[in-house]
Short mmCIF file of C-alpha atoms in Angstrom, two decimals:
data_model
loop_
_atom_site.label_atom_id
_atom_site.label_comp_id
_atom_site.label_asym_id
_atom_site.label_seq_id
_atom_site.Cartn_x
_atom_site.Cartn_y
_atom_site.Cartn_z
CA MET A 1497 -43.30 -62.99 16.13
CA PRO A 1498 -44.37 -66.49 15.24
CA ARG A 1499 -46.06 -68.18 17.81
CA SER A 1500 -45.39 -71.93 18.93
CA THR A 1501 -45.95 -74.12 21.56
CA VAL A 1502 -44.31 -76.90 23.64
CA HIS A 1503 -46.08 -79.67 25.59
CA LEU A 1504 -44.43 -81.54 28.21
CA LEU A 1505 -45.76 -84.76 28.17
CA ARG A 1506 -45.29 -87.08 31.38
CA HIS A 1507 -45.47 -90.87 30.74
CA GLY A 1508 -47.78 -93.17 32.06
CA GLU A 1509 -47.79 -95.90 35.09
CA VAL A 1510 -44.46 -97.94 35.03
CA PHE A 1511 -45.01 -101.39 36.18
CA ASN A 1512 -43.12 -101.26 39.67
CA PRO A 1513 -44.59 -103.88 42.50
CA ASP A 1514 -41.90 -103.38 44.51
CA LYS A 1515 -42.30 -99.63 44.68
CA VAL A 1516 -38.63 -98.65 43.98
CA LEU A 1517 -37.62 -95.26 43.29
CA TYR A 1518 -36.12 -96.13 39.77
CA GLY A 1519 -34.95 -92.86 38.55
CA ARG A 1520 -32.79 -93.49 35.77
CA ILE A 1521 -32.64 -97.26 35.94
CA PRO A 1522 -32.99 -98.86 32.79
CA GLY A 1523 -35.61 -101.40 32.32
CA TYR A 1524 -38.62 -99.87 34.16
CA GLY A 1525 -41.57 -100.11 31.31
CA LEU A 1526 -45.25 -99.10 31.43
CA SER A 1527 -47.73 -101.44 33.53
CA PRO A 1528 -50.81 -102.08 31.28
CA LEU A 1529 -52.71 -99.24 32.83
CA GLY A 1530 -49.65 -97.19 31.69
CA PHE A 1531 -50.04 -98.46 28.27
CA GLU A 1532 -53.92 -97.30 28.39
CA MET A 1533 -52.52 -93.74 29.33
CA ALA A 1534 -50.20 -93.69 26.47
CA ASP A 1535 -52.95 -94.65 24.23
CA ARG A 1536 -55.22 -92.06 25.82
CA ALA A 1537 -52.20 -89.15 25.00
CA GLY A 1538 -52.17 -90.75 21.45
CA GLU A 1539 -55.92 -89.76 21.33
CA TYR A 1540 -55.57 -86.53 23.22
CA PHE A 1541 -53.10 -85.37 20.68
CA GLU A 1542 -54.88 -86.46 17.52
CA ALA A 1543 -57.71 -84.89 18.52
CA LYS A 1544 -55.60 -81.37 18.81
CA ALA A 1545 -54.55 -82.32 15.46
CA ALA A 1546 -57.92 -82.72 13.96
CA GLN A 1547 -58.73 -79.25 15.29
CA GLY A 1548 -55.90 -77.91 13.73
CA ALA A 1549 -52.89 -77.90 16.07
CA LYS A 1550 -50.09 -77.91 13.87
CA ILE A 1551 -47.66 -80.84 15.77
CA VAL A 1552 -44.95 -81.02 13.84
CA ARG A 1553 -42.30 -82.61 16.33
CA LEU A 1554 -42.11 -85.28 18.77
CA VAL A 1555 -39.14 -85.71 21.50
CA ALA A 1556 -38.86 -88.39 24.28
CA SER A 1557 -36.45 -89.03 27.11
CA PRO A 1558 -34.29 -92.01 26.28
CA LEU A 1559 -35.81 -94.16 29.35
CA ILE A 1560 -38.15 -97.02 28.21
CA ARG A 1561 -41.08 -95.56 29.89
CA ALA A 1562 -40.82 -92.41 27.77
CA GLN A 1563 -40.16 -94.11 25.01
CA GLN A 1564 -43.30 -96.45 25.23
CA THR A 1565 -45.69 -93.24 26.25
CA ALA A 1566 -44.44 -91.61 22.88
CA GLN A 1567 -45.51 -94.66 20.78
CA PRO A 1568 -49.16 -93.99 20.22
CA THR A 1569 -49.05 -90.31 19.84
CA ALA A 1570 -46.22 -91.21 16.81
CA GLN A 1571 -48.53 -93.63 15.55
CA ALA A 1572 -51.52 -91.18 15.38
CA LEU A 1573 -49.90 -88.35 14.07
CA ASP A 1574 -47.27 -90.15 11.76
CA LEU A 1575 -44.12 -88.69 13.48
CA PRO A 1576 -40.70 -90.33 14.36
CA VAL A 1577 -40.04 -90.59 18.08
CA LEU A 1578 -36.64 -88.11 18.42
CA THR A 1579 -34.78 -88.89 21.60
CA ASP A 1580 -33.08 -86.51 23.47
CA ASP A 1581 -31.04 -86.96 26.90
CA ARG A 1582 -31.69 -83.55 28.01
CA VAL A 1583 -35.32 -84.56 29.37
CA ILE A 1584 -34.40 -87.58 31.15
CA GLU A 1585 -35.39 -88.23 34.51
CA ALA A 1586 -33.74 -86.05 37.76
CA GLY A 1587 -30.74 -87.98 39.13
CA ASN A 1588 -31.36 -89.13 42.45
CA LYS A 1589 -29.03 -90.35 45.41
CA PHE A 1590 -32.03 -92.36 46.53
CA GLU A 1591 -32.21 -94.24 43.01
CA GLY A 1592 -33.26 -98.19 43.47
CA LEU A 1593 -34.57 -98.05 47.22
CA SER A 1594 -37.96 -98.95 47.86
CA ARG A 1595 -40.30 -97.27 50.45
CA VAL A 1596 -37.77 -94.41 50.47
CA SER A 1597 -39.96 -92.91 53.55
CA LYS A 1598 -39.01 -95.62 55.88
CA ARG A 1599 -35.31 -96.04 54.80
CA LEU A 1600 -34.87 -92.61 55.66
CA ARG A 1601 -34.80 -93.64 59.70
CA ASN A 1602 -31.16 -94.88 58.79
CA PRO A 1603 -29.12 -92.07 60.22
CA ARG A 1604 -26.48 -93.04 57.59
CA LEU A 1605 -28.96 -91.27 55.06
CA TRP A 1606 -29.37 -88.30 56.93
CA PRO A 1607 -26.53 -86.43 55.54
CA LEU A 1608 -28.35 -86.40 52.02
CA LEU A 1609 -31.02 -84.48 53.83
CA ARG A 1610 -29.14 -81.40 54.79
CA ASN A 1611 -30.13 -78.88 52.00
CA PRO A 1612 -33.74 -79.48 50.68
CA LEU A 1613 -33.57 -76.53 48.79
CA GLN A 1614 -30.89 -77.62 46.13
CA PRO A 1615 -31.85 -80.59 46.53
CA SER A 1616 -28.90 -82.42 48.28
CA TRP A 1617 -30.15 -85.70 47.66
CA GLY A 1618 -30.27 -85.29 43.67
CA GLU A 1619 -29.77 -83.45 40.23
CA PRO A 1620 -30.06 -79.47 41.52
CA TYR A 1621 -33.63 -77.92 40.72
CA ALA A 1622 -31.89 -74.95 38.74
CA GLN A 1623 -30.04 -77.44 36.48
CA GLN A 1624 -33.05 -79.50 35.77
CA VAL A 1625 -34.56 -76.29 34.68
CA ALA A 1626 -31.68 -75.43 32.34
CA ARG A 1627 -31.48 -78.72 30.59
CA MET A 1628 -35.19 -78.45 30.02
CA ARG A 1629 -35.12 -75.12 28.64
CA GLU A 1630 -32.35 -75.84 26.41
CA ALA A 1631 -34.09 -78.69 25.10
CA MET A 1632 -37.28 -77.14 24.78
CA ASP A 1633 -35.76 -73.94 22.94
CA GLU A 1634 -33.86 -76.14 20.68
CA HIS A 1635 -36.63 -78.34 19.75
CA ARG A 1636 -39.08 -75.22 19.22
CA ARG A 1637 -36.80 -73.72 16.55
CA LEU A 1638 -36.70 -76.28 14.95
CA ALA A 1639 -40.23 -77.09 14.99
CA LEU A 1640 -40.86 -73.72 13.46
CA GLU A 1641 -38.31 -74.00 10.77
CA ALA A 1642 -40.36 -77.21 9.52
CA GLY A 1643 -43.84 -75.94 10.25
CA GLY A 1644 -43.62 -72.42 10.21
CA ASP A 1645 -45.71 -69.91 12.48
CA GLY A 1646 -48.18 -71.88 15.04
CA ALA A 1647 -45.65 -74.96 15.17
CA GLU A 1648 -46.26 -77.39 18.24
CA THR A 1649 -43.97 -79.76 19.44
CA ILE A 1650 -44.54 -82.65 22.07
CA ILE A 1651 -41.54 -83.69 24.67
CA VAL A 1652 -42.32 -86.88 26.52
CA SER A 1653 -40.27 -86.23 30.16
CA HIS A 1654 -40.74 -86.94 33.58
CA GLN A 1655 -42.63 -85.49 36.58
CA LEU A 1656 -39.91 -83.62 38.34
CA PRO A 1657 -38.25 -81.67 35.43
CA ILE A 1658 -41.65 -80.70 34.11
CA TRP A 1659 -42.46 -79.52 37.39
CA VAL A 1660 -39.69 -77.46 38.23
CA THR A 1661 -39.68 -76.29 34.87
CA ARG A 1662 -43.37 -74.89 35.00
CA ARG A 1663 -42.58 -73.65 38.29
CA SER A 1664 -39.72 -71.25 36.94
CA ALA A 1665 -41.61 -70.32 34.11
CA GLU A 1666 -44.33 -69.16 36.45
CA GLY A 1667 -41.79 -67.32 38.81
CA GLN A 1668 -42.21 -69.72 41.94
CA ARG A 1669 -39.64 -71.04 44.14
CA LEU A 1670 -38.14 -74.32 42.58
CA TRP A 1671 -38.19 -76.09 46.06
CA HIS A 1672 -41.54 -77.63 46.79
CA ASP A 1673 -43.26 -80.60 48.80
CA PRO A 1674 -43.38 -83.50 45.98
CA ARG A 1675 -46.92 -84.67 47.24
CA ARG A 1676 -48.11 -81.62 45.97
CA ARG A 1677 -46.80 -81.39 42.35
CA GLU A 1678 -49.60 -80.95 39.80
CA CYS A 1679 -47.98 -83.44 37.05
CA THR A 1680 -50.20 -86.53 36.88
CA LEU A 1681 -49.54 -89.66 34.68
CA THR A 1682 -49.76 -88.84 31.20
CA SER A 1683 -50.71 -84.99 32.15
CA VAL A 1684 -49.87 -82.15 29.66
CA THR A 1685 -48.25 -79.19 30.80
CA SER A 1686 -48.02 -76.63 27.50
CA PHE A 1687 -45.89 -73.72 27.07
CA GLU A 1688 -47.16 -71.19 24.69
CA PHE A 1689 -44.54 -68.44 23.04
CA ASP A 1690 -44.66 -65.57 20.88
CA GLY A 1691 -41.41 -65.23 19.52
CA ASP A 1692 -38.95 -66.32 22.28
CA HIS A 1693 -41.15 -64.78 24.77
CA LEU A 1694 -43.38 -67.37 26.97
CA VAL A 1695 -46.56 -65.84 27.15
CA SER A 1696 -48.56 -68.70 28.98
CA VAL A 1697 -48.35 -72.14 30.61
CA SER A 1698 -51.50 -74.29 30.93
CA TYR A 1699 -52.12 -77.92 32.08
CA ASP A 1700 -54.17 -80.64 31.28
CA GLU A 1701 -54.96 -84.42 32.23
CA PRO A 1702 -55.80 -86.37 29.38
CA SER A 1703 -55.90 -89.62 31.74
CA ARG A 1704 -58.00 -88.05 34.67
CA ASP A 1705 -60.36 -90.83 34.97
CA LEU A 1706 -57.53 -93.20 35.23
CA LEU A 1707 -55.48 -91.90 37.90
CA ALA A 1708 -57.82 -93.23 40.79
CA GLY A 1709 -56.27 -96.49 39.92
CA ALA A 1710 -52.72 -95.78 39.41
CA ALA A 1711 -49.79 -95.86 41.63
CA ASN A 1712 -47.82 -92.89 42.00
CA ILE A 1713 -44.60 -92.59 43.70
CA PRO A 1714 -42.97 -88.91 43.90
CA GLY A 1715 -40.04 -88.56 41.85
CA ALA A 1716 -40.89 -91.56 39.67
#
C-alpha cells in the first residue's frame, strides 16, 4: 500500500498584548517572534525536503496567523498555500475575553462550564477531530495522486484541533487539562499512514529554543 504523511504544523506566536482569547476573531497576526518561528518552520521542512521528503502539498487554516506561518514554508518548497476552512481554530464561547481565568469568577459564565468533557463552552472535541481527519484524508489522497508513494502534506492549524486529533489517533480520551497539551508554537505533529491505516504519530519542535520568550495562552 502507498505510504503517506500528514504534518500538522501549529502557527507561530501571535501579537496579543491584551492576552485576549482570540479564537476565530480575524486580524490576529504573528508577532515578530512569531514570524521568526514561521521562518524556523520553513527551514525545518526545507531540510526535510533536502533529505528526500516528498512534500507536495501545503494547506492552511483561513486565519491570518496560520496563513502567515505557512508563507516561509511555501517559499522554501515552492508550493502554493491552499486554504481549508476545516482546519480552523475551535469555536469557543469565551472568544474575545481577556484573562479568562479571572472572568470565570463571574457566576453568569458558570453555565458554560457545566460539561467540561464535551466541552460545553465551545465546539465539541469530537466534532473538531471529525473535521480535521476529513481534511487530512482528502489532502493526503490528493498528495498521493500528485506525488505517488511517500507523498507528504503539511497542514497549518491550531493548538486544540491538532491536540485532540492526536489524542484520538492515540486512543486517548479527548477531554484533558489545557495546560498539559504537547503542541507548542510551530510544533509539528506528524501522522504516518500505510494506505489508509495510521501506523505512527510523532512530534517535533523546530522552535524549541524560542519558546521561553513566547506568550502561550491555552486555547489560542
